[in-house]
PDB file of C-alpha atoms in Angstrom:
ATOM      1  CA  UNK A  26     -15.511  -5.317  10.733  1.00 57.00           C
ATOM      2  CA  UNK A  27     -18.351  -4.329   8.113  1.00 82.00           C
ATOM      3  CA  UNK A  28     -15.958  -2.139   6.196  1.00 91.00           C
ATOM      4  CA  UNK A  29     -14.265  -4.316   3.608  1.00 93.00           C
ATOM      5  CA  UNK A  30     -11.127  -3.016   1.729  1.00 96.00           C
ATOM      6  CA  UNK A  31      -8.634  -4.173  -0.865  1.00 97.00           C
ATOM      7  CA  UNK A  32      -5.019  -4.712  -0.513  1.00 98.00           C
ATOM      8  CA  UNK A  33      -3.024  -4.393  -3.605  1.00 97.00           C
ATOM      9  CA  UNK A  34       0.278  -6.188  -3.874  1.00 97.00           C
ATOM     10  CA  UNK A  35       2.492  -5.714  -6.828  1.00 96.00           C
ATOM     11  CA  UNK A  36       4.835  -8.689  -7.213  1.00 97.00           C
ATOM     12  CA  UNK A  37       7.857  -9.424  -9.197  1.00 96.00           C
ATOM     13  CA  UNK A  38      10.659 -11.996  -8.595  1.00 96.00           C
ATOM     14  CA  UNK A  39       9.742 -11.797  -4.964  1.00 95.00           C
ATOM     15  CA  UNK A  40      10.124 -15.544  -3.982  1.00 96.00           C
ATOM     16  CA  UNK A  41      12.597 -14.813  -1.104  1.00 95.00           C
ATOM     17  CA  UNK A  42      10.416 -12.534   0.991  1.00 96.00           C
ATOM     18  CA  UNK A  43       6.896 -12.408  -0.268  1.00 98.00           C
ATOM     19  CA  UNK A  44       5.488 -15.177   1.919  1.00 98.00           C
ATOM     20  CA  UNK A  45       6.545 -13.197   5.063  1.00 97.00           C
ATOM     21  CA  UNK A  46       4.489 -10.214   3.687  1.00 98.00           C
ATOM     22  CA  UNK A  47       1.447 -12.224   2.788  1.00 98.00           C
ATOM     23  CA  UNK A  48       1.478 -14.026   6.261  1.00 98.00           C
ATOM     24  CA  UNK A  49       1.684 -10.493   7.928  1.00 98.00           C
ATOM     25  CA  UNK A  50      -1.565  -9.443   5.994  1.00 98.00           C
ATOM     26  CA  UNK A  51      -3.253 -12.785   6.692  1.00 98.00           C
ATOM     27  CA  UNK A  52      -2.417 -12.288  10.520  1.00 98.00           C
ATOM     28  CA  UNK A  53      -3.885  -8.805  10.658  1.00 98.00           C
ATOM     29  CA  UNK A  54      -6.198  -8.161  13.561  1.00 97.00           C
ATOM     30  CA  UNK A  55      -8.743  -6.830  11.136  1.00 97.00           C
ATOM     31  CA  UNK A  56     -10.037  -9.572   9.118  1.00 96.00           C
ATOM     32  CA  UNK A  57     -12.600  -7.998   6.440  1.00 96.00           C
ATOM     33  CA  UNK A  58     -10.112  -7.485   3.505  1.00 97.00           C
ATOM     34  CA  UNK A  59      -9.356  -9.014   0.052  1.00 97.00           C
ATOM     35  CA  UNK A  60      -5.744  -9.332  -1.111  1.00 98.00           C
ATOM     36  CA  UNK A  61      -5.293  -8.676  -4.798  1.00 98.00           C
ATOM     37  CA  UNK A  62      -2.037  -9.748  -6.186  1.00 98.00           C
ATOM     38  CA  UNK A  63      -0.644  -9.281  -9.673  1.00 97.00           C
ATOM     39  CA  UNK A  64       2.676 -11.002 -10.661  1.00 96.00           C
ATOM     40  CA  UNK A  65       4.448  -8.911 -13.379  1.00 95.00           C
ATOM     41  CA  UNK A  66       6.073 -11.963 -15.398  1.00 94.00           C
ATOM     42  CA  UNK A  67       8.377 -13.071 -12.571  1.00 95.00           C
ATOM     43  CA  UNK A  68      11.177 -15.559 -13.750  1.00 96.00           C
ATOM     44  CA  UNK A  69      11.345 -17.110 -10.263  1.00 96.00           C
ATOM     45  CA  UNK A  70       8.718 -19.108  -8.197  1.00 97.00           C
ATOM     46  CA  UNK A  71       6.681 -16.002  -7.154  1.00 97.00           C
ATOM     47  CA  UNK A  72       3.596 -16.954  -9.100  1.00 97.00           C
ATOM     48  CA  UNK A  73       3.612 -20.486  -7.812  1.00 97.00           C
ATOM     49  CA  UNK A  74       3.895 -19.169  -4.199  1.00 98.00           C
ATOM     50  CA  UNK A  75       0.949 -16.683  -4.585  1.00 98.00           C
ATOM     51  CA  UNK A  76      -1.215 -19.262  -6.232  1.00 97.00           C
ATOM     52  CA  UNK A  77      -0.655 -21.615  -3.248  1.00 98.00           C
ATOM     53  CA  UNK A  78      -1.962 -18.825  -0.929  1.00 98.00           C
ATOM     54  CA  UNK A  79      -4.893 -18.291  -3.262  1.00 98.00           C
ATOM     55  CA  UNK A  80      -5.831 -21.850  -2.820  1.00 98.00           C
ATOM     56  CA  UNK A  81      -5.765 -21.715   0.969  1.00 97.00           C
ATOM     57  CA  UNK A  82      -7.519 -18.328   1.653  1.00 97.00           C
ATOM     58  CA  UNK A  83     -10.544 -17.252  -0.486  1.00 97.00           C
ATOM     59  CA  UNK A  84      -9.809 -13.511   0.376  1.00 97.00           C
ATOM     60  CA  UNK A  85      -6.616 -13.806  -1.752  1.00 98.00           C
ATOM     61  CA  UNK A  86      -7.033 -13.335  -5.504  1.00 98.00           C
ATOM     62  CA  UNK A  87      -4.214 -13.568  -8.093  1.00 97.00           C
ATOM     63  CA  UNK A  88      -4.814 -11.471 -11.244  1.00 94.00           C
ATOM     64  CA  UNK A  89      -3.571 -13.223 -14.370  1.00 90.00           C
ATOM     65  CA  UNK A  90      -3.549 -11.587 -17.820  1.00 89.00           C
ATOM     66  CA  UNK A  91      -1.666 -11.725 -21.041  1.00 83.00           C
ATOM     67  CA  UNK A  92      -0.058  -8.366 -20.629  1.00 87.00           C
ATOM     68  CA  UNK A  93       3.706  -7.746 -20.973  1.00 82.00           C
ATOM     69  CA  UNK A  94       5.896  -6.830 -17.978  1.00 86.00           C
ATOM     70  CA  UNK A  95       4.446  -3.641 -16.907  1.00 89.00           C
ATOM     71  CA  UNK A  96       6.825  -2.262 -14.295  1.00 89.00           C
ATOM     72  CA  UNK A  97       5.792  -1.572 -10.781  1.00 89.00           C
ATOM     73  CA  UNK A  98       3.836   1.644 -11.475  1.00 92.00           C
ATOM     74  CA  UNK A  99       1.609   0.080 -14.120  1.00 94.00           C
ATOM     75  CA  UNK A 100       1.225  -3.036 -11.966  1.00 94.00           C
ATOM     76  CA  UNK A 101      -0.257  -0.981  -9.301  1.00 95.00           C
ATOM     77  CA  UNK A 102      -2.413   0.759 -11.794  1.00 95.00           C
ATOM     78  CA  UNK A 103      -3.668  -2.619 -13.152  1.00 95.00           C
ATOM     79  CA  UNK A 104      -4.384  -3.715  -9.496  1.00 96.00           C
ATOM     80  CA  UNK A 105      -6.285  -0.462  -8.772  1.00 96.00           C
ATOM     81  CA  UNK A 106      -8.367  -0.951 -11.765  1.00 95.00           C
ATOM     82  CA  UNK A 107      -9.438  -4.511 -10.596  1.00 95.00           C
ATOM     83  CA  UNK A 108     -10.388  -3.178  -7.021  1.00 94.00           C
ATOM     84  CA  UNK A 109     -14.056  -2.788  -6.308  1.00 92.00           C
ATOM     85  CA  UNK A 110     -14.192  -1.776  -2.712  1.00 96.00           C
ATOM     86  CA  UNK A 111     -14.546   1.709  -1.330  1.00 95.00           C
ATOM     87  CA  UNK A 112     -10.977   1.695   0.206  1.00 97.00           C
ATOM     88  CA  UNK A 113      -7.774   0.283  -0.937  1.00 97.00           C
ATOM     89  CA  UNK A 114      -4.228  -0.080   0.528  1.00 98.00           C
ATOM     90  CA  UNK A 115      -0.868  -0.809  -1.315  1.00 97.00           C
ATOM     91  CA  UNK A 116       1.637  -3.488  -0.446  1.00 97.00           C
ATOM     92  CA  UNK A 117       5.138  -4.059  -1.604  1.00 95.00           C
ATOM     93  CA  UNK A 118       6.280  -7.672  -1.661  1.00 96.00           C
ATOM     94  CA  UNK A 119       9.162  -7.558   0.848  1.00 94.00           C
ATOM     95  CA  UNK A 120       7.818  -5.540   3.740  1.00 95.00           C
ATOM     96  CA  UNK A 121       6.104  -6.770   6.963  1.00 97.00           C
ATOM     97  CA  UNK A 122       2.922  -5.250   8.372  1.00 98.00           C
ATOM     98  CA  UNK A 123       2.533  -4.728  12.138  1.00 98.00           C
ATOM     99  CA  UNK A 124      -0.462  -6.881  12.921  1.00 98.00           C
ATOM    100  CA  UNK A 125      -2.920  -4.097  13.836  1.00 98.00           C
ATOM    101  CA  UNK A 126      -1.907  -1.748  10.785  1.00 98.00           C
ATOM    102  CA  UNK A 127      -5.313  -2.194   9.054  1.00 98.00           C
ATOM    103  CA  UNK A 128      -7.174  -1.803  12.354  1.00 97.00           C
ATOM    104  CA  UNK A 129      -5.270   1.591  12.822  1.00 98.00           C
ATOM    105  CA  UNK A 130      -6.378   2.793   9.360  1.00 97.00           C
ATOM    106  CA  UNK A 131      -9.972   1.830   9.955  1.00 97.00           C
ATOM    107  CA  UNK A 132      -9.922   3.774  13.146  1.00 97.00           C
ATOM    108  CA  UNK A 133      -8.443   6.657  11.279  1.00 96.00           C
ATOM    109  CA  UNK A 134     -11.082   6.492   8.651  1.00 97.00           C
ATOM    110  CA  UNK A 135     -13.873   6.422  11.428  1.00 95.00           C
ATOM    111  CA  UNK A 136     -12.376   9.487  12.914  1.00 96.00           C
ATOM    112  CA  UNK A 137     -12.832  11.664   9.821  1.00 96.00           C
ATOM    113  CA  UNK A 138     -15.967  13.818   9.278  1.00 96.00           C
ATOM    114  CA  UNK A 139     -18.558  12.926   6.505  1.00 94.00           C
ATOM    115  CA  UNK A 140     -17.370  15.995   4.604  1.00 96.00           C
ATOM    116  CA  UNK A 141     -13.714  14.757   4.600  1.00 95.00           C
ATOM    117  CA  UNK A 142     -14.870  11.267   3.442  1.00 95.00           C
ATOM    118  CA  UNK A 143     -16.718  12.901   0.400  1.00 96.00           C
ATOM    119  CA  UNK A 144     -13.300  14.149  -0.755  1.00 97.00           C
ATOM    120  CA  UNK A 145     -10.534  12.204  -2.581  1.00 97.00           C
ATOM    121  CA  UNK A 146      -8.760  10.767   0.339  1.00 97.00           C
ATOM    122  CA  UNK A 147      -5.319   9.372   1.149  1.00 96.00           C
ATOM    123  CA  UNK A 148      -4.044   8.120   4.675  1.00 96.00           C
ATOM    124  CA  UNK A 149      -0.561   7.096   5.186  1.00 95.00           C
ATOM    125  CA  UNK A 150       1.617   6.172   8.135  1.00 95.00           C
ATOM    126  CA  UNK A 151       5.229   5.985   9.298  1.00 95.00           C
ATOM    127  CA  UNK A 152       7.280   2.803   9.106  1.00 93.00           C
ATOM    128  CA  UNK A 153      10.325   1.104  10.847  1.00 97.00           C
ATOM    129  CA  UNK A 154      13.360   0.958   8.878  1.00 94.00           C
ATOM    130  CA  UNK A 155      14.820  -2.518   8.864  1.00 96.00           C
ATOM    131  CA  UNK A 156      17.640  -4.376   7.366  1.00 95.00           C
ATOM    132  CA  UNK A 157      16.894  -7.448   5.113  1.00 92.00           C
ATOM    133  CA  UNK A 158      16.331  -9.625   8.168  1.00 93.00           C
ATOM    134  CA  UNK A 159      13.694  -7.150   9.428  1.00 94.00           C
ATOM    135  CA  UNK A 160      15.830  -6.097  12.291  1.00 95.00           C
ATOM    136  CA  UNK A 161      14.951  -2.398  13.139  1.00 96.00           C
ATOM    137  CA  UNK A 162      17.556   0.146  12.367  1.00 96.00           C
ATOM    138  CA  UNK A 163      15.382   3.311  12.721  1.00 92.00           C
ATOM    139  CA  UNK A 164      12.066   3.795  14.536  1.00 94.00           C
ATOM    140  CA  UNK A 165      10.616   6.106  11.860  1.00 91.00           C
ATOM    141  CA  UNK A 166      11.141   6.567   8.189  1.00 79.00           C
ATOM    142  CA  UNK A 167       9.317   9.814   7.502  1.00 83.00           C
ATOM    143  CA  UNK A 168       9.967  12.861   9.586  1.00 67.00           C
ATOM    144  CA  UNK A 169       7.373  14.944  11.393  1.00 66.00           C
ATOM    145  CA  UNK A 170       7.185  17.359   8.400  1.00 53.00           C
ATOM    146  CA  UNK A 171       4.531  15.064   6.971  1.00 57.00           C
ATOM    147  CA  UNK A 172       2.147  16.604   9.648  1.00 56.00           C
ATOM    148  CA  UNK A 173       2.289  19.720   7.847  1.00 50.00           C
ATOM    149  CA  UNK A 174      -0.119  20.859   5.097  1.00 63.00           C
ATOM    150  CA  UNK A 175       1.959  23.817   4.087  1.00 54.00           C
ATOM    151  CA  UNK A 176       2.573  24.009   0.303  1.00 54.00           C
ATOM    152  CA  UNK A 177       6.355  24.172   0.372  1.00 53.00           C
ATOM    153  CA  UNK A 178       6.492  21.136   2.571  1.00 58.00           C
ATOM    154  CA  UNK A 179       3.939  19.074   0.633  1.00 53.00           C
ATOM    155  CA  UNK A 180       5.130  19.882  -2.932  1.00 57.00           C
ATOM    156  CA  UNK A 181       8.839  19.731  -2.423  1.00 48.00           C
ATOM    157  CA  UNK A 182       9.327  16.816   0.028  1.00 58.00           C
ATOM    158  CA  UNK A 183       8.572  13.151  -0.627  1.00 63.00           C
ATOM    159  CA  UNK A 184       6.594  12.431   2.469  1.00 67.00           C
ATOM    160  CA  UNK A 185       4.213   9.714   1.440  1.00 85.00           C
ATOM    161  CA  UNK A 186       5.636   6.092   1.286  1.00 87.00           C
ATOM    162  CA  UNK A 187       3.673   4.099  -1.306  1.00 88.00           C
ATOM    163  CA  UNK A 188       3.527   0.925   0.711  1.00 94.00           C
ATOM    164  CA  UNK A 189       1.889   2.813   3.671  1.00 96.00           C
ATOM    165  CA  UNK A 190      -0.926   4.283   1.579  1.00 96.00           C
ATOM    166  CA  UNK A 191      -4.752   3.842   1.816  1.00 98.00           C
ATOM    167  CA  UNK A 192      -6.994   5.677  -0.719  1.00 98.00           C
ATOM    168  CA  UNK A 193     -10.647   5.857  -1.095  1.00 97.00           C
ATOM    169  CA  UNK A 194     -12.565   5.267  -4.337  1.00 97.00           C
ATOM    170  CA  UNK A 195     -12.925   8.965  -5.101  1.00 97.00           C
ATOM    171  CA  UNK A 196      -9.075   9.284  -5.284  1.00 97.00           C
ATOM    172  CA  UNK A 197      -8.817   6.077  -7.407  1.00 97.00           C
ATOM    173  CA  UNK A 198     -11.409   7.436 -10.016  1.00 97.00           C
ATOM    174  CA  UNK A 199      -9.617  10.786 -10.099  1.00 97.00           C
ATOM    175  CA  UNK A 200      -6.231   9.098 -10.761  1.00 97.00           C
ATOM    176  CA  UNK A 201      -7.310   6.492 -13.256  1.00 96.00           C
ATOM    177  CA  UNK A 202      -6.031   6.105 -16.035  1.00 95.00           C
ATOM    178  CA  UNK A 203      -2.417   7.131 -15.015  1.00 93.00           C
ATOM    179  CA  UNK A 204      -0.953   9.829 -17.126  1.00 89.00           C
ATOM    180  CA  UNK A 205       2.081   8.491 -19.185  1.00 89.00           C
ATOM    181  CA  UNK A 206       4.153  10.985 -17.171  1.00 90.00           C
ATOM    182  CA  UNK A 207       3.696   9.217 -13.853  1.00 91.00           C
ATOM    183  CA  UNK A 208       6.923   7.418 -12.827  1.00 90.00           C
ATOM    184  CA  UNK A 209       6.028   6.847  -9.180  1.00 90.00           C
ATOM    185  CA  UNK A 210       2.523   6.162  -8.209  1.00 90.00           C
ATOM    186  CA  UNK A 211       2.781   7.326  -4.473  1.00 89.00           C
ATOM    187  CA  UNK A 212       4.039  10.747  -5.401  1.00 89.00           C
ATOM    188  CA  UNK A 213       1.165  11.090  -7.992  1.00 93.00           C
ATOM    189  CA  UNK A 214      -1.481   9.884  -5.495  1.00 95.00           C
ATOM    190  CA  UNK A 215      -0.082  12.183  -2.840  1.00 91.00           C
ATOM    191  CA  UNK A 216      -0.219  15.331  -4.913  1.00 90.00           C
ATOM    192  CA  UNK A 217      -3.884  14.663  -5.981  1.00 93.00           C
ATOM    193  CA  UNK A 218      -4.947  14.101  -2.520  1.00 93.00           C
ATOM    194  CA  UNK A 219      -2.973  17.042  -1.077  1.00 90.00           C
ATOM    195  CA  UNK A 220      -4.314  19.680  -3.459  1.00 90.00           C
ATOM    196  CA  UNK A 221      -7.710  18.258  -4.649  1.00 94.00           C
ATOM    197  CA  UNK A 222      -8.740  16.184  -1.574  1.00 95.00           C
ATOM    198  CA  UNK A 223      -7.610  15.307   1.939  1.00 94.00           C
ATOM    199  CA  UNK A 224      -4.514  13.652   3.292  1.00 92.00           C
ATOM    200  CA  UNK A 225      -4.154  12.300   6.670  1.00 93.00           C
ATOM    201  CA  UNK A 226      -0.702  11.181   8.272  1.00 92.00           C
ATOM    202  CA  UNK A 227      -0.542   8.508  11.049  1.00 94.00           C
ATOM    203  CA  UNK A 228       2.834   9.138  12.779  1.00 93.00           C
ATOM    204  CA  UNK A 229       2.941   5.607  14.287  1.00 94.00           C
ATOM    205  CA  UNK A 230       5.175   3.211  12.559  1.00 96.00           C
ATOM    206  CA  UNK A 231       2.833   0.295  11.325  1.00 98.00           C
ATOM    207  CA  UNK A 232       5.097  -1.464   8.833  1.00 97.00           C
ATOM    208  CA  UNK A 233       8.591  -2.846   8.789  1.00 97.00           C
ATOM    209  CA  UNK A 234      10.292  -1.419   5.634  1.00 95.00           C
ATOM    210  CA  UNK A 235      12.959  -3.768   4.551  1.00 95.00           C
ATOM    211  CA  UNK A 236      15.914  -2.150   2.943  1.00 90.00           C
ATOM    212  CA  UNK A 237      18.393  -4.295   1.109  1.00 81.00           C
ATOM    213  CA  UNK A 238      22.163  -3.823   0.700  1.00 77.00           C
TER     214      UNK A 238
END
């Protein structure tokens, strides 16, 4: 529990589901984290909701600025820029984390060699595919090809789901600032880690991925 990490949650018009997601993070078995949330100029009650959580839990911090609506990629870039811990995870606003998700990632970090930990690092996991009520429709979202490190598999397949990602500070520093050509942050971080660092895949589903109609 000495290892503290940041969870970066990009929010936008998420009033319907964001409380469930924040609750799933608050209820994690691993407690040494900070939750950074940036609302991207929502027109609903999202900002009011996250400010209430900030009042109740000093591990939750809402980033407020005068920047325009940035879109989800630049929103995550802004969150990354405000993270000060050695490891950070990404969270969408409408999913639900299994209660030992962070704990499993900490275990995965501890299993790595010191040599691997010196590299730009990305760890990701599988997820349950769910309907909008979080009823499980499929046990795994990513197929087993994610276990491979072959070039053809890694370069031509989208095998890293952003809301399951953990990165270390070396990968963060390598990736910032984002190129103007980056249109999806998870693909960008995946390729940097794959070819310039270390990627580790956890085949266990550790998140409920909510799919909407």
